[in-house]
XYZ file of C-alpha atoms in Angstrom:
439
model
C -28.583 -33.620 -2.441
C -25.140 -31.907 -2.993
C -24.858 -28.223 -2.374
C -24.516 -25.937 -5.451
C -20.670 -25.278 -5.749
C -21.265 -21.567 -6.554
C -23.428 -21.090 -3.447
C -20.952 -22.994 -1.342
C -17.962 -20.909 -2.749
C -19.787 -17.713 -2.026
C -20.430 -18.738 1.536
C -16.901 -19.976 2.201
C -15.514 -16.802 0.561
C -17.447 -14.783 3.107
C -16.051 -16.830 5.903
C -12.471 -16.372 4.725
C -13.001 -12.680 4.426
C -14.238 -12.632 8.070
C -11.332 -14.733 9.221
C -8.460 -13.317 7.147
C -9.139 -9.618 6.519
C -8.821 -8.546 10.163
C -5.372 -10.169 10.338
C -4.079 -8.874 7.027
C -5.569 -5.487 7.626
C -3.944 -5.318 11.109
C -0.511 -6.060 9.707
C -0.997 -3.463 6.988
C -2.425 -0.875 9.372
C 0.677 -0.955 11.518
C 3.015 -0.837 8.533
C 1.313 2.229 7.415
C 1.407 3.882 10.849
C 5.105 3.012 11.287
C 6.012 4.102 7.807
C 4.146 7.433 7.658
C 3.886 8.777 11.169
C 7.410 9.966 10.850
C 5.580 12.832 8.919
C 4.166 14.001 12.165
C 7.661 14.310 13.545
C 8.970 16.463 10.579
C 8.948 19.871 12.296
C 9.998 18.484 15.749
C 13.024 16.512 14.113
C 14.088 19.792 12.642
C 13.733 21.750 15.910
C 15.197 19.036 18.176
C 18.126 17.622 16.068
C 18.407 19.900 13.172
C 17.117 17.760 10.314
C 16.305 20.026 7.415
C 13.267 19.713 4.996
C 15.560 18.348 2.290
C 17.269 15.888 4.738
C 13.807 14.816 5.930
C 12.613 14.213 2.380
C 15.750 12.118 1.666
C 15.248 10.195 4.821
C 11.653 9.589 4.249
C 12.432 8.387 0.708
C 15.404 6.204 1.428
C 13.031 3.758 3.186
C 11.699 2.954 -0.333
C 15.273 2.255 -1.724
C 16.007 -0.685 0.531
C 12.383 -1.758 0.390
C 12.667 -1.881 -3.400
C 16.027 -3.670 -3.516
C 14.692 -6.533 -1.306
C 11.087 -6.740 -2.616
C 11.532 -9.525 -5.215
C 14.049 -11.631 -3.073
C 11.663 -11.354 -0.173
C 8.722 -12.682 -2.181
C 10.927 -15.624 -3.493
C 11.443 -16.557 0.100
C 7.722 -16.134 0.785
C 6.837 -18.511 -2.036
C 8.985 -21.175 -0.323
C 8.255 -20.742 3.376
C 4.599 -19.581 3.248
C 2.796 -16.369 3.963
C 2.307 -16.776 7.740
C 6.033 -17.398 8.741
C 7.273 -14.617 6.380
C 4.782 -11.920 7.383
C 5.550 -12.580 11.075
C 9.320 -12.160 10.333
C 8.583 -9.008 8.558
C 6.349 -7.508 11.362
C 8.819 -8.399 14.188
C 11.879 -6.960 12.557
C 10.255 -3.799 11.201
C 8.654 -3.236 14.745
C 12.112 -3.379 16.359
C 13.650 -1.133 13.888
C 10.716 1.280 14.090
C 11.213 1.482 17.919
C 14.895 2.054 17.341
C 14.012 5.209 15.465
C 13.826 6.890 18.976
C 17.633 6.940 19.048
C 17.999 9.162 15.911
C 20.630 11.796 16.787
C 21.060 13.526 13.396
C 20.803 13.240 9.612
C 23.093 10.227 9.237
C 21.447 8.052 11.932
C 17.949 9.088 10.423
C 19.029 7.871 6.998
C 20.453 4.632 8.377
C 17.460 3.628 10.398
C 15.013 4.614 7.632
C 17.063 2.471 5.244
C 16.965 -0.503 7.704
C 13.262 0.119 8.254
C 12.669 -0.371 4.559
C 14.862 -3.472 4.460
C 12.809 -5.000 7.360
C 9.448 -4.320 5.855
C 10.426 -5.340 2.335
C 7.878 -7.699 0.863
C 4.961 -6.983 3.113
C 2.557 -5.614 0.653
C 3.149 -8.010 -2.200
C 2.970 -10.823 0.395
C -0.486 -9.652 1.313
C -1.490 -9.443 -2.368
C 0.031 -12.927 -3.025
C -2.042 -14.282 -0.136
C -5.162 -12.862 -1.808
C -4.316 -14.764 -5.025
C -4.279 -18.025 -2.946
C -7.500 -17.551 -1.279
C -9.968 -15.515 -3.553
C -11.211 -15.815 -7.026
C -10.748 -12.893 -9.444
C -14.401 -12.058 -9.103
C -13.909 -11.210 -5.446
C -10.468 -9.625 -5.506
C -11.398 -6.020 -6.088
C -13.690 -6.176 -2.978
C -11.066 -7.963 -0.933
C -8.233 -5.522 -1.885
C -10.571 -2.646 -1.171
C -11.168 -3.998 2.280
C -7.380 -4.433 2.860
C -6.954 -0.677 1.815
C -9.234 0.342 4.615
C -6.218 -0.393 6.857
C -4.135 2.579 5.552
C -7.269 4.722 5.671
C -7.937 3.789 9.204
C -4.141 4.294 9.968
C -4.592 7.780 8.735
C -7.902 8.301 10.670
C -6.624 6.721 13.979
C -2.939 6.574 13.552
C -2.372 10.325 13.071
C -4.355 11.382 16.070
C -2.681 8.564 18.169
C 0.707 9.702 16.917
C -0.223 13.261 17.779
C -1.224 12.245 21.283
C 2.062 10.336 21.789
C 3.928 13.323 20.468
C 2.275 15.456 23.218
C 4.122 13.262 25.863
C 7.140 15.573 24.976
C 9.370 15.753 28.093
C 7.943 12.693 30.029
C 10.923 10.576 31.388
C 13.318 12.932 29.581
C 12.227 11.809 26.038
C 10.947 13.934 23.173
C 7.417 13.308 21.981
C 8.662 11.856 18.686
C 10.814 9.362 20.657
C 7.680 8.123 22.537
C 5.792 7.762 19.270
C 8.435 5.657 17.595
C 8.905 3.473 20.742
C 5.244 2.776 21.441
C 4.241 2.108 17.857
C 7.285 -0.102 17.195
C 6.493 -2.318 20.153
C 2.882 -2.577 19.161
C 3.945 -3.896 15.756
C 6.085 -6.664 17.379
C 2.869 -7.788 19.201
C 0.977 -7.720 15.913
C 3.542 -10.259 14.552
C 2.455 -12.642 17.342
C -1.216 -12.221 16.245
C -0.414 -13.016 12.663
C 1.485 -16.194 13.819
C -1.604 -17.560 15.497
C -4.359 -16.320 13.330
C -3.142 -16.491 9.721
C -3.081 -19.808 7.787
C -0.750 -19.573 4.822
C -3.206 -21.293 2.477
C -6.778 -22.667 2.472
C -5.524 -26.230 3.161
C -3.878 -25.067 6.487
C -7.097 -23.503 7.793
C -8.673 -25.557 10.710
C -11.979 -23.763 10.143
C -12.364 -25.118 6.575
C -13.204 -28.729 5.608
C -11.100 -30.344 3.011
C -13.799 -29.840 0.291
C -14.145 -26.223 1.182
C -10.371 -25.594 1.065
C -10.157 -27.328 -2.238
C -12.962 -25.195 -3.679
C -11.312 -21.969 -2.665
C -7.951 -23.013 -4.097
C -9.582 -24.211 -7.306
C -11.514 -20.947 -7.872
C -8.517 -18.812 -6.860
C -6.114 -20.545 -9.301
C -5.384 -18.724 -12.479
C -3.646 -19.977 -15.575
C -0.896 -22.469 -14.998
C 2.307 -20.816 -13.820
C 5.988 -22.002 -14.134
C 7.532 -23.144 -10.873
C 10.865 -21.610 -11.358
C 12.074 -18.102 -12.363
C 14.988 -19.203 -14.479
C 13.970 -19.024 -18.154
C 10.785 -17.157 -17.401
C 12.045 -13.612 -16.670
C 10.130 -12.089 -19.657
C 6.984 -13.661 -18.399
C 7.461 -12.305 -14.896
C 8.917 -8.834 -15.752
C 8.909 -8.118 -19.380
C 5.292 -8.315 -20.825
C 4.148 -4.792 -21.970
C 1.100 -4.836 -19.573
C 3.256 -5.675 -16.558
C 5.792 -2.867 -17.509
C 2.833 -0.448 -17.900
C 1.297 -1.499 -14.628
C 4.717 -0.698 -12.944
C 4.870 2.681 -14.635
C 1.366 3.649 -13.541
C 2.058 2.553 -9.987
C 5.367 4.454 -9.949
C 3.651 7.682 -10.690
C 0.792 6.884 -8.303
C 3.250 6.367 -5.478
C 5.348 9.380 -6.301
C 2.260 11.541 -5.925
C 0.874 9.705 -2.900
C 4.182 9.745 -0.964
C 4.981 13.337 -1.915
C 1.618 14.432 -0.475
C 1.374 11.859 2.277
C 4.858 12.268 3.988
C 4.192 16.061 4.042
C 0.469 16.094 4.915
C 0.882 17.250 8.498
C 3.160 19.997 7.331
C 0.638 20.957 4.644
C -2.105 21.016 7.258
C -0.019 23.089 9.514
C 0.666 25.508 6.581
C -3.155 25.972 6.208
C -3.337 27.380 9.654
C -3.747 24.440 12.091
C -1.633 24.589 15.146
C -0.579 22.082 17.912
C 0.493 18.421 17.396
C -2.891 16.996 18.552
C -4.955 19.317 16.372
C -2.614 18.678 13.309
C -2.983 14.882 13.975
C -6.765 15.182 14.153
C -7.061 17.158 10.942
C -4.504 14.965 9.078
C -6.399 11.980 10.294
C -9.752 13.235 9.055
C -8.398 13.195 5.455
C -8.199 9.492 5.911
C -11.999 9.511 5.649
C -11.656 10.430 2.040
C -9.322 7.471 1.551
C -11.712 5.180 3.315
C -14.519 6.387 1.135
C -12.472 5.849 -2.037
C -11.302 2.263 -1.281
C -14.847 1.296 -0.517
C -16.599 3.184 -3.258
C -14.681 2.096 -6.178
C -14.934 -1.652 -5.547
C -18.606 -1.123 -5.152
C -18.799 0.704 -8.385
C -16.673 -1.981 -10.156
C -19.004 -4.597 -8.924
C -21.893 -2.880 -10.727
C -20.332 -1.686 -14.047
C -17.029 -3.486 -14.367
C -14.384 -1.799 -16.497
C -11.683 -1.675 -13.967
C -9.109 -0.143 -16.321
C -11.609 2.620 -17.388
C -12.135 3.470 -13.681
C -8.315 3.788 -13.245
C -8.262 6.391 -16.021
C -11.166 8.310 -14.265
C -9.378 8.315 -10.954
C -6.046 9.503 -12.517
C -7.749 12.428 -14.348
C -9.974 13.469 -11.461
C -7.171 13.165 -8.740
C -4.815 15.308 -10.912
C -7.538 17.931 -11.462
C -8.110 18.164 -7.714
C -4.395 18.677 -7.034
C -4.277 21.314 -9.754
C -7.192 23.122 -7.974
C -5.356 23.008 -4.704
C -2.333 24.531 -6.428
C -4.128 27.591 -7.917
C -6.818 28.363 -5.294
C -6.274 30.663 -2.256
C -9.346 29.903 -0.173
C -8.454 27.682 2.893
C -11.723 25.758 2.940
C -11.443 25.083 -0.842
C -7.965 23.804 -0.348
C -8.907 21.482 2.358
C -11.805 20.121 0.304
C -9.533 19.534 -2.672
C -7.045 17.531 -0.474
C -10.037 15.389 0.470
C -11.086 14.855 -3.196
C -7.530 14.121 -4.351
C -6.947 11.414 -1.682
C -10.418 9.964 -2.599
C -9.255 9.329 -6.136
C -5.515 8.646 -5.528
C -6.201 5.852 -3.014
C -9.567 4.726 -4.463
C -7.824 3.555 -7.599
C -5.588 1.083 -5.844
C -8.025 -1.883 -5.436
C -8.864 -1.572 -9.174
C -5.134 -1.367 -10.106
C -4.206 -4.549 -8.044
C -7.228 -6.459 -9.453
C -5.898 -5.814 -12.929
C -2.456 -6.941 -11.944
C -3.512 -10.101 -10.114
C -5.773 -11.132 -13.065
C -2.723 -11.416 -15.242
C -0.453 -13.739 -13.094
C -0.625 -16.683 -10.774
C 1.620 -18.917 -8.754
C 5.351 -17.955 -8.659
C 4.733 -15.453 -11.497
C 2.307 -13.694 -9.114
C 4.798 -13.763 -6.260
C 7.545 -12.228 -8.237
C 5.415 -10.155 -10.652
C 3.423 -8.321 -7.949
C 6.750 -7.751 -6.092
C 8.287 -6.323 -9.248
C 5.347 -3.847 -9.720
C 5.500 -2.895 -6.071
C 9.303 -2.472 -6.393
C 8.895 0.101 -9.236
C 6.165 1.834 -7.212
C 8.462 2.030 -4.206
C 10.946 3.987 -6.313
C 8.281 6.428 -6.849
C 7.843 6.462 -3.099
C 11.465 7.449 -2.826
C 11.455 10.299 -5.336
C 8.163 11.841 -4.228
C 9.123 13.042 -0.705
C 12.794 13.568 -1.848
C 11.859 15.881 -4.678
C 9.059 17.520 -2.623
C 11.526 18.431 0.099
C 14.275 19.495 -2.249
C 11.874 21.932 -4.074
C 10.394 23.137 -0.722
C 13.971 23.978 0.443
C 14.926 25.922 -2.650
C 11.757 27.602 -3.836
C 9.967 30.534 -2.458
C 6.504 29.729 -1.024
C 4.782 26.555 -0.201
C 3.101 25.958 -3.509
C 6.140 25.175 -5.742
C 6.313 21.427 -4.667
C 2.672 20.955 -5.833
C 3.751 21.917 -9.353
C 5.717 18.626 -9.247
C 2.705 16.735 -7.998
C 0.381 18.050 -10.710
C 2.814 17.437 -13.560
C 3.398 13.829 -12.197
C -0.373 13.448 -12.073
C -0.714 14.461 -15.778
C 1.884 11.882 -16.653
C 0.117 9.310 -14.610
C -3.207 10.072 -16.536
C -1.507 9.470 -19.892
C -0.038 6.306 -18.574
C -3.477 5.093 -17.302
C -4.900 5.599 -20.751
C -1.985 3.611 -22.281
C -2.570 0.834 -19.676
C -6.242 0.618 -20.696
C -5.179 0.039 -24.348
C -2.678 -2.557 -23.433
C -5.192 -4.463 -21.220
C -7.687 -4.472 -24.090
C -5.038 -5.585 -26.584
C -3.829 -8.445 -24.319
C -7.310 -9.574 -23.775
C -7.940 -9.683 -27.499
C -4.768 -11.371 -28.630
C -4.052 -13.714 -25.789
C -7.436 -14.599 -24.130
C -7.001 -16.374 -20.775
C -8.316 -19.887 -20.165
C -12.088 -19.896 -19.470
C -12.830 -20.234 -15.710
C -15.596 -22.157 -13.907
C -18.918 -20.425 -13.337
C -18.809 -18.189 -10.316
C -15.185 -17.497 -10.562
């Protein structure tokens, strides 16, 4: 008797999760470590080579400019050459550039290398999301994306203390601690590229650990509505639909807030009275526990109540309220707690967000549409640390930059409500093709 296809699909999906998620997560883990551990070096870069807070903010943000410029072109190449080859190329080049950050001599070289780092890494995250659309049905994507987001949470929990430990090697072999950090983490990333090459099939049909029937079932259940196979003549479908534009706007604000806080988190922790590179790294890393809780809790909650767009609104409102509380309170313990709460909601919303995005595109439109949304978000990633650093340099006290964070959060909450309305309207007026049971 033939096996029930729904039971078989569930079993094969679990196997795919076990095989793929460690590889995808490892690549994302190192990208987050390499991208954000520059925040640990902020005060040392100023002391050792004279990079001011405003210059640091510009350098931290310029990464996102080159990343954004090359995001869609990168995913067009990905669509043609396959996920494995392109993710390996990304990992190796960004690892080498990250290691080269040890040669920063001043503001100009800092800007140039951060720009090159963004160019090298461009396309990684939408490549991961596009891979999810090839392997997993819409029913499983919130969970899968939530598991992928454990990587940046673990990068904060483990990467910040590891970076702090590397920073403590200051003076060894005549190098500054931040030079050791960039060198070691960059070379580890190159090694991760080799792991991806040997462990990541581009699509189910390439996996040796799947039978032909199992691969076909995964592909069938993952497939969305038919998608055009070329971009020419389909620009509005890829980039111009109201719900896609609103998704991009919501993600812009989310990344502006996340990068403004994230790229300054060690300095914020230091401002709350924590001293020493190792202790700052440990405390900064502990905030990653809140991120980890968020990216696991909200997919679990979504699995029980659904309503992903409604949960996105909840996260936007609650996260903004937490940052407003951080701004107005004086108690150190309360401020630490509110940082935890804000990160719980700020990052916990992302699996929900990308599930909504992936449910509305497939094939080439998914490759370029997800890249477009991420590109707009990356612009938020530029403006966040740049404006935070600019305000920090020109305003008295350390609270002024958080006014920007709270105002942006309020805009994000309004946009989240608008997104919910657009999702409902699109579902009413243009219902998608019914999918097989179990999808």
